[in-house]
């Protein structure tokens, strides 16, 4: 694999500290971004992340190095590459029931997995948030909720339904004492890994497909459960700004992707559109109908 185009011919490859902003112009940055995609095989998301870091550096340098204003402005003008967003996959109510009932509750692992799946599909926690939960993070009294340490080092509380509360109470009674122990421990007693959660979701989705064949058509992952929680809220009429707070989205615009995934909402919008070849305005009943209604 050829070396990335970090420096051009004649530049000092041994002393990066001797570089100036003039050496890192838009041509060089563009070549680096092309190298990421063409040579290293990175996707659009990685390319845009690297560009965002470069933009951050040059934005910081802009007021501090005015003599390099031209180079800085040219680098900052390099746009991120647009990428296609796939429509999110989520589970229907029937598929949710099949998945959360798939774990056999005659075993300790089955009861753990049942509680984990039910909690995740209702709260929409990220995998890292789910595996980071401890016993003391669950509050099952008045106003039941779970507290998690989310992305960006932000804590948030997510309310729980009565069904989840009942299952968690049963699970906590079996889990044993110790406020700091993981809510969903691994066999050795430590926290579940991300891979372990992905495996158990795949395992139970495969089992659920026996009773609900439509699950076979979907690639069910832990993130699918997060999407499912969001879509359940959206279909219940919850505003997207509230869903963004529920999921811990840094940017509420991220939540707009769920509007594109729900065909029911689009169909309801279509039903409100004025059909062609009809006159607009309010319906005015004829006098005969009004007279009939008065005589009832």
Tab-separated table of C-alpha atoms in Angstrom:
chain	number	residue	atom	x	y	z
A	1	UNK	CA	0.000	0.000	0.000
A	2	UNK	CA	1.493	3.392	-0.976
A	3	UNK	CA	2.237	5.919	1.722
A	4	UNK	CA	-0.464	8.547	2.298
A	5	UNK	CA	0.161	11.924	0.662
A	6	UNK	CA	1.180	13.639	3.873
A	7	UNK	CA	3.962	15.801	2.380
A	8	UNK	CA	4.948	16.784	-1.120
A	9	UNK	CA	8.391	16.335	-2.617
A	10	UNK	CA	10.971	18.647	-1.093
A	11	UNK	CA	9.229	18.917	2.256
A	12	UNK	CA	10.808	17.659	5.450
A	13	UNK	CA	9.369	14.253	6.333
A	14	UNK	CA	11.398	14.048	9.519
A	15	UNK	CA	10.210	17.202	11.272
A	16	UNK	CA	6.434	17.673	11.295
A	17	UNK	CA	6.860	20.374	13.959
A	18	UNK	CA	8.534	22.511	11.289
A	19	UNK	CA	5.416	22.551	9.108
A	20	UNK	CA	3.311	25.678	8.800
A	21	UNK	CA	-0.286	26.134	7.736
A	22	UNK	CA	0.962	27.190	4.317
A	23	UNK	CA	2.226	23.623	3.792
A	24	UNK	CA	-1.204	22.158	4.557
A	25	UNK	CA	-3.186	23.715	1.753
A	26	UNK	CA	-6.451	22.571	0.191
A	27	UNK	CA	-4.651	20.514	-2.471
A	28	UNK	CA	-2.824	18.462	0.138
A	29	UNK	CA	-5.927	18.007	2.299
A	30	UNK	CA	-7.906	16.934	-0.771
A	31	UNK	CA	-5.225	14.386	-1.664
A	32	UNK	CA	-5.327	13.028	1.882
A	33	UNK	CA	-9.115	12.622	1.737
A	34	UNK	CA	-8.850	10.880	-1.619
A	35	UNK	CA	-6.206	8.548	-0.157
A	36	UNK	CA	-8.590	7.581	2.645
A	37	UNK	CA	-11.232	6.442	0.172
A	38	UNK	CA	-9.146	5.123	-2.714
A	39	UNK	CA	-6.219	3.472	-0.904
A	40	UNK	CA	-7.424	2.728	2.603
A	41	UNK	CA	-10.971	1.852	1.637
A	42	UNK	CA	-12.601	4.118	4.219
A	43	UNK	CA	-16.251	4.997	3.792
A	44	UNK	CA	-17.910	8.380	3.499
A	45	UNK	CA	-18.579	8.622	7.234
A	46	UNK	CA	-14.882	8.141	8.079
A	47	UNK	CA	-13.818	10.589	5.388
A	48	UNK	CA	-16.220	13.218	6.733
A	49	UNK	CA	-15.053	12.611	10.308
A	50	UNK	CA	-11.432	13.235	9.319
A	51	UNK	CA	-12.460	16.364	7.423
A	52	UNK	CA	-14.405	17.610	10.447
A	53	UNK	CA	-11.249	17.274	12.578
A	54	UNK	CA	-9.260	19.220	9.980
A	55	UNK	CA	-11.944	21.901	9.844
A	56	UNK	CA	-11.852	22.158	13.627
A	57	UNK	CA	-8.079	22.757	13.566
A	58	UNK	CA	-8.284	25.397	10.841
A	59	UNK	CA	-11.236	27.136	12.521
A	60	UNK	CA	-9.117	27.376	15.647
A	61	UNK	CA	-6.189	28.759	13.635
A	62	UNK	CA	-8.221	31.306	11.641
A	63	UNK	CA	-8.207	34.170	14.203
A	64	UNK	CA	-4.701	33.273	15.406
A	65	UNK	CA	-2.919	33.141	12.049
A	66	UNK	CA	-4.416	35.857	9.832
A	67	UNK	CA	-1.368	35.723	7.556
A	68	UNK	CA	-2.614	32.293	6.376
A	69	UNK	CA	-6.208	33.455	5.827
A	70	UNK	CA	-6.277	32.390	2.173
A	71	UNK	CA	-5.101	28.831	2.842
A	72	UNK	CA	-7.401	28.509	5.850
A	73	UNK	CA	-10.452	29.695	3.922
A	74	UNK	CA	-9.727	27.268	1.081
A	75	UNK	CA	-9.457	24.309	3.462
A	76	UNK	CA	-12.603	25.314	5.331
A	77	UNK	CA	-14.421	25.474	1.984
A	78	UNK	CA	-13.839	21.749	1.346
A	79	UNK	CA	-17.345	20.276	1.758
A	80	UNK	CA	-18.221	16.995	3.450
A	81	UNK	CA	-19.377	14.288	1.098
A	82	UNK	CA	-23.048	13.536	1.110
A	83	UNK	CA	-23.963	9.968	1.840
A	84	UNK	CA	-27.156	8.044	1.409
A	85	UNK	CA	-29.086	7.253	4.541
A	86	UNK	CA	-30.754	3.879	4.642
A	87	UNK	CA	-34.299	3.776	5.950
A	88	UNK	CA	-34.129	2.530	9.528
A	89	UNK	CA	-35.279	-0.978	10.306
A	90	UNK	CA	-37.588	-1.522	13.262
A	91	UNK	CA	-39.878	-4.195	14.672
A	92	UNK	CA	-43.662	-4.248	14.590
A	93	UNK	CA	-45.720	-4.934	17.719
A	94	UNK	CA	-46.084	-8.606	16.735
A	95	UNK	CA	-42.350	-8.933	16.154
A	96	UNK	CA	-41.574	-7.263	19.483
A	97	UNK	CA	-43.752	-9.774	21.332
A	98	UNK	CA	-42.101	-12.671	19.516
A	99	UNK	CA	-38.598	-11.414	20.309
A	100	UNK	CA	-39.034	-10.650	24.022
A	101	UNK	CA	-40.804	-13.964	24.636
A	102	UNK	CA	-38.183	-15.989	22.743
A	103	UNK	CA	-35.782	-16.461	25.715
A	104	UNK	CA	-36.754	-19.528	27.730
A	105	UNK	CA	-37.363	-18.295	31.262
A	106	UNK	CA	-36.733	-21.656	32.856
A	107	UNK	CA	-33.026	-20.781	32.944
A	108	UNK	CA	-31.095	-17.908	34.574
A	109	UNK	CA	-29.764	-16.797	31.193
A	110	UNK	CA	-33.224	-16.804	29.666
A	111	UNK	CA	-34.628	-14.640	32.454
A	112	UNK	CA	-31.706	-12.237	32.107
A	113	UNK	CA	-32.111	-11.990	28.353
A	114	UNK	CA	-35.876	-11.522	28.649
A	115	UNK	CA	-35.417	-8.611	31.057
A	116	UNK	CA	-32.657	-7.104	28.901
A	117	UNK	CA	-34.634	-7.270	25.652
A	118	UNK	CA	-37.811	-5.934	27.220
A	119	UNK	CA	-35.974	-3.030	28.850
A	120	UNK	CA	-34.082	-2.129	25.694
A	121	UNK	CA	-37.044	-2.244	23.341
A	122	UNK	CA	-38.941	0.121	25.665
A	123	UNK	CA	-36.154	2.546	26.573
A	124	UNK	CA	-34.085	2.513	23.364
A	125	UNK	CA	-30.788	2.577	25.255
A	126	UNK	CA	-27.546	2.288	23.317
A	127	UNK	CA	-25.588	-0.934	23.856
A	128	UNK	CA	-22.944	0.863	25.917
A	129	UNK	CA	-25.667	2.417	28.087
A	130	UNK	CA	-27.429	-0.919	28.509
A	131	UNK	CA	-24.321	-2.852	29.512
A	132	UNK	CA	-23.238	-0.019	31.813
A	133	UNK	CA	-26.385	-0.202	33.950
A	134	UNK	CA	-25.983	-1.289	37.556
A	135	UNK	CA	-28.514	-2.376	40.108
A	136	UNK	CA	-28.577	1.077	41.685
A	137	UNK	CA	-29.469	2.655	38.331
A	138	UNK	CA	-32.973	1.149	38.500
A	139	UNK	CA	-35.648	3.041	40.463
A	140	UNK	CA	-38.859	1.017	40.625
A	141	UNK	CA	-40.851	2.993	43.185
A	142	UNK	CA	-42.933	6.074	42.412
A	143	UNK	CA	-42.012	7.367	38.965
A	144	UNK	CA	-40.078	4.237	37.930
A	145	UNK	CA	-37.101	4.884	35.655
A	146	UNK	CA	-33.534	3.901	34.843
A	147	UNK	CA	-30.565	6.253	34.870
A	148	UNK	CA	-27.761	5.800	32.380
A	149	UNK	CA	-24.480	7.491	31.564
A	150	UNK	CA	-24.970	8.286	27.913
A	151	UNK	CA	-23.008	9.442	24.915
A	152	UNK	CA	-21.062	12.647	25.426
A	153	UNK	CA	-20.789	11.953	29.161
A	154	UNK	CA	-24.389	13.003	29.677
A	155	UNK	CA	-26.650	11.340	32.206
A	156	UNK	CA	-30.344	10.907	31.525
A	157	UNK	CA	-33.330	9.177	33.086
A	158	UNK	CA	-35.806	7.114	31.060
A	159	UNK	CA	-39.241	6.182	32.470
A	160	UNK	CA	-40.403	2.586	32.584
A	161	UNK	CA	-43.742	0.962	31.821
A	162	UNK	CA	-45.528	-1.166	34.398
A	163	UNK	CA	-44.701	-4.311	32.416
A	164	UNK	CA	-40.967	-3.579	32.503
A	165	UNK	CA	-41.176	-2.717	36.217
A	166	UNK	CA	-42.737	-6.103	37.015
A	167	UNK	CA	-40.076	-7.990	35.067
A	168	UNK	CA	-37.221	-5.989	36.615
A	169	UNK	CA	-38.521	-6.521	40.150
A	170	UNK	CA	-38.504	-10.262	39.563
A	171	UNK	CA	-35.048	-10.085	38.011
A	172	UNK	CA	-33.570	-7.936	40.803
A	173	UNK	CA	-34.848	-10.386	43.420
A	174	UNK	CA	-32.859	-13.098	41.667
A	175	UNK	CA	-29.824	-10.950	40.908
A	176	UNK	CA	-28.689	-10.635	44.492
A	177	UNK	CA	-27.433	-7.758	46.652
A	178	UNK	CA	-24.822	-5.162	45.809
A	179	UNK	CA	-25.807	-1.763	44.338
A	180	UNK	CA	-22.787	-1.609	42.044
A	181	UNK	CA	-23.170	-4.994	40.370
A	182	UNK	CA	-24.131	-4.991	36.654
A	183	UNK	CA	-27.845	-5.119	36.025
A	184	UNK	CA	-27.268	-7.705	33.294
A	185	UNK	CA	-24.069	-9.570	34.238
A	186	UNK	CA	-22.119	-12.032	32.160
A	187	UNK	CA	-21.471	-15.582	33.301
A	188	UNK	CA	-18.350	-14.515	35.216
A	189	UNK	CA	-20.237	-11.735	36.972
A	190	UNK	CA	-18.806	-8.805	35.017
A	191	UNK	CA	-20.506	-6.635	32.441
A	192	UNK	CA	-21.675	-8.033	29.139
A	193	UNK	CA	-19.585	-7.008	26.162
A	194	UNK	CA	-21.024	-5.400	23.050
A	195	UNK	CA	-20.384	-8.611	21.115
A	196	UNK	CA	-22.234	-10.653	23.752
A	197	UNK	CA	-25.304	-8.426	23.475
A	198	UNK	CA	-25.222	-8.641	19.686
A	199	UNK	CA	-24.987	-12.426	19.849
A	200	UNK	CA	-27.903	-12.817	22.239
A	201	UNK	CA	-30.095	-10.475	20.169
A	202	UNK	CA	-29.277	-12.468	17.020
A	203	UNK	CA	-29.893	-15.748	18.830
A	204	UNK	CA	-33.334	-14.772	20.110
A	205	UNK	CA	-34.326	-13.091	16.832
A	206	UNK	CA	-33.611	-16.374	15.060
A	207	UNK	CA	-35.737	-18.252	17.589
A	208	UNK	CA	-38.525	-15.667	17.339
A	209	UNK	CA	-38.703	-16.169	13.577
A	210	UNK	CA	-40.276	-19.596	14.164
A	211	UNK	CA	-43.432	-17.967	15.526
A	212	UNK	CA	-43.140	-14.687	13.586
A	213	UNK	CA	-41.693	-15.344	10.096
A	214	UNK	CA	-41.535	-11.635	9.185
A	215	UNK	CA	-38.494	-11.259	11.466
A	216	UNK	CA	-36.499	-13.328	8.971
A	217	UNK	CA	-36.704	-10.427	6.522
A	218	UNK	CA	-34.980	-8.055	8.941
A	219	UNK	CA	-31.405	-7.842	10.184
A	220	UNK	CA	-32.148	-7.525	13.907
A	221	UNK	CA	-29.363	-5.910	15.940
A	222	UNK	CA	-29.293	-4.075	19.284
A	223	UNK	CA	-29.625	-0.826	17.328
A	224	UNK	CA	-32.808	-2.196	15.754
A	225	UNK	CA	-34.303	-2.275	19.254
A	226	UNK	CA	-33.329	1.385	19.693
A	227	UNK	CA	-35.052	2.231	16.416
A	228	UNK	CA	-38.075	0.223	17.547
A	229	UNK	CA	-38.399	2.248	20.750
A	230	UNK	CA	-38.263	5.481	18.746
A	231	UNK	CA	-40.860	4.300	16.242
A	232	UNK	CA	-43.207	3.171	19.024
A	233	UNK	CA	-43.051	6.665	20.524
A	234	UNK	CA	-43.539	8.298	17.143
A	235	UNK	CA	-46.592	6.190	16.314
A	236	UNK	CA	-48.045	7.051	19.733
A	237	UNK	CA	-47.995	10.710	18.702
A	238	UNK	CA	-44.936	11.789	20.694
A	239	UNK	CA	-43.181	14.846	19.236
A	240	UNK	CA	-39.780	14.256	17.677
A	241	UNK	CA	-38.146	16.757	20.056
A	242	UNK	CA	-39.276	14.606	22.998
A	243	UNK	CA	-38.043	11.462	21.242
A	244	UNK	CA	-34.654	13.154	20.785
A	245	UNK	CA	-34.479	13.750	24.559
A	246	UNK	CA	-35.638	10.177	25.202
A	247	UNK	CA	-32.886	8.707	23.022
A	248	UNK	CA	-30.208	11.170	24.121
A	249	UNK	CA	-29.653	12.642	20.661
A	250	UNK	CA	-27.225	15.544	20.653
A	251	UNK	CA	-28.915	17.034	17.578
A	252	UNK	CA	-32.748	16.827	17.372
A	253	UNK	CA	-32.397	16.712	13.582
A	254	UNK	CA	-31.092	13.164	13.975
A	255	UNK	CA	-34.562	12.083	15.042
A	256	UNK	CA	-36.095	13.220	11.741
A	257	UNK	CA	-34.928	9.948	10.156
A	258	UNK	CA	-37.804	8.169	11.923
A	259	UNK	CA	-40.363	10.333	10.119
A	260	UNK	CA	-39.074	8.958	6.808
A	261	UNK	CA	-39.353	5.365	8.033
A	262	UNK	CA	-43.020	5.440	9.045
A	263	UNK	CA	-45.290	4.920	6.047
A	264	UNK	CA	-48.388	5.271	8.247
A	265	UNK	CA	-47.617	8.910	9.006
A	266	UNK	CA	-47.076	9.594	5.306
A	267	UNK	CA	-50.387	7.935	4.442
A	268	UNK	CA	-52.172	10.074	7.038
A	269	UNK	CA	-50.608	13.180	5.504
A	270	UNK	CA	-51.732	12.066	2.042
A	271	UNK	CA	-55.302	11.591	3.299
A	272	UNK	CA	-55.384	15.262	4.288
A	273	UNK	CA	-54.441	16.470	0.835
A	274	UNK	CA	-57.305	17.958	-1.220
A	275	UNK	CA	-58.279	15.364	-3.839
A	276	UNK	CA	-58.191	16.528	-7.461
A	277	UNK	CA	-61.362	17.703	-9.213
A	278	UNK	CA	-62.970	18.814	-5.952
A	279	UNK	CA	-63.871	22.321	-4.912
A	280	UNK	CA	-62.162	23.620	-1.770
A	281	UNK	CA	-64.064	25.033	1.177
A	282	UNK	CA	-66.220	23.889	4.079
A	283	UNK	CA	-69.143	21.564	3.610
A	284	UNK	CA	-72.495	23.378	3.690
A	285	UNK	CA	-75.479	21.068	4.187
A	286	UNK	CA	-78.653	21.742	2.183
A	287	UNK	CA	-81.775	23.138	3.855
A	288	UNK	CA	-83.563	19.796	3.615
A	289	UNK	CA	-80.842	18.098	5.693
A	290	UNK	CA	-80.936	20.876	8.301
A	291	UNK	CA	-84.696	20.598	8.536
A	292	UNK	CA	-84.456	16.839	8.962
A	293	UNK	CA	-81.917	17.221	11.781
A	294	UNK	CA	-84.090	19.840	13.516
A	295	UNK	CA	-87.022	17.428	13.567
A	296	UNK	CA	-85.058	14.589	15.224
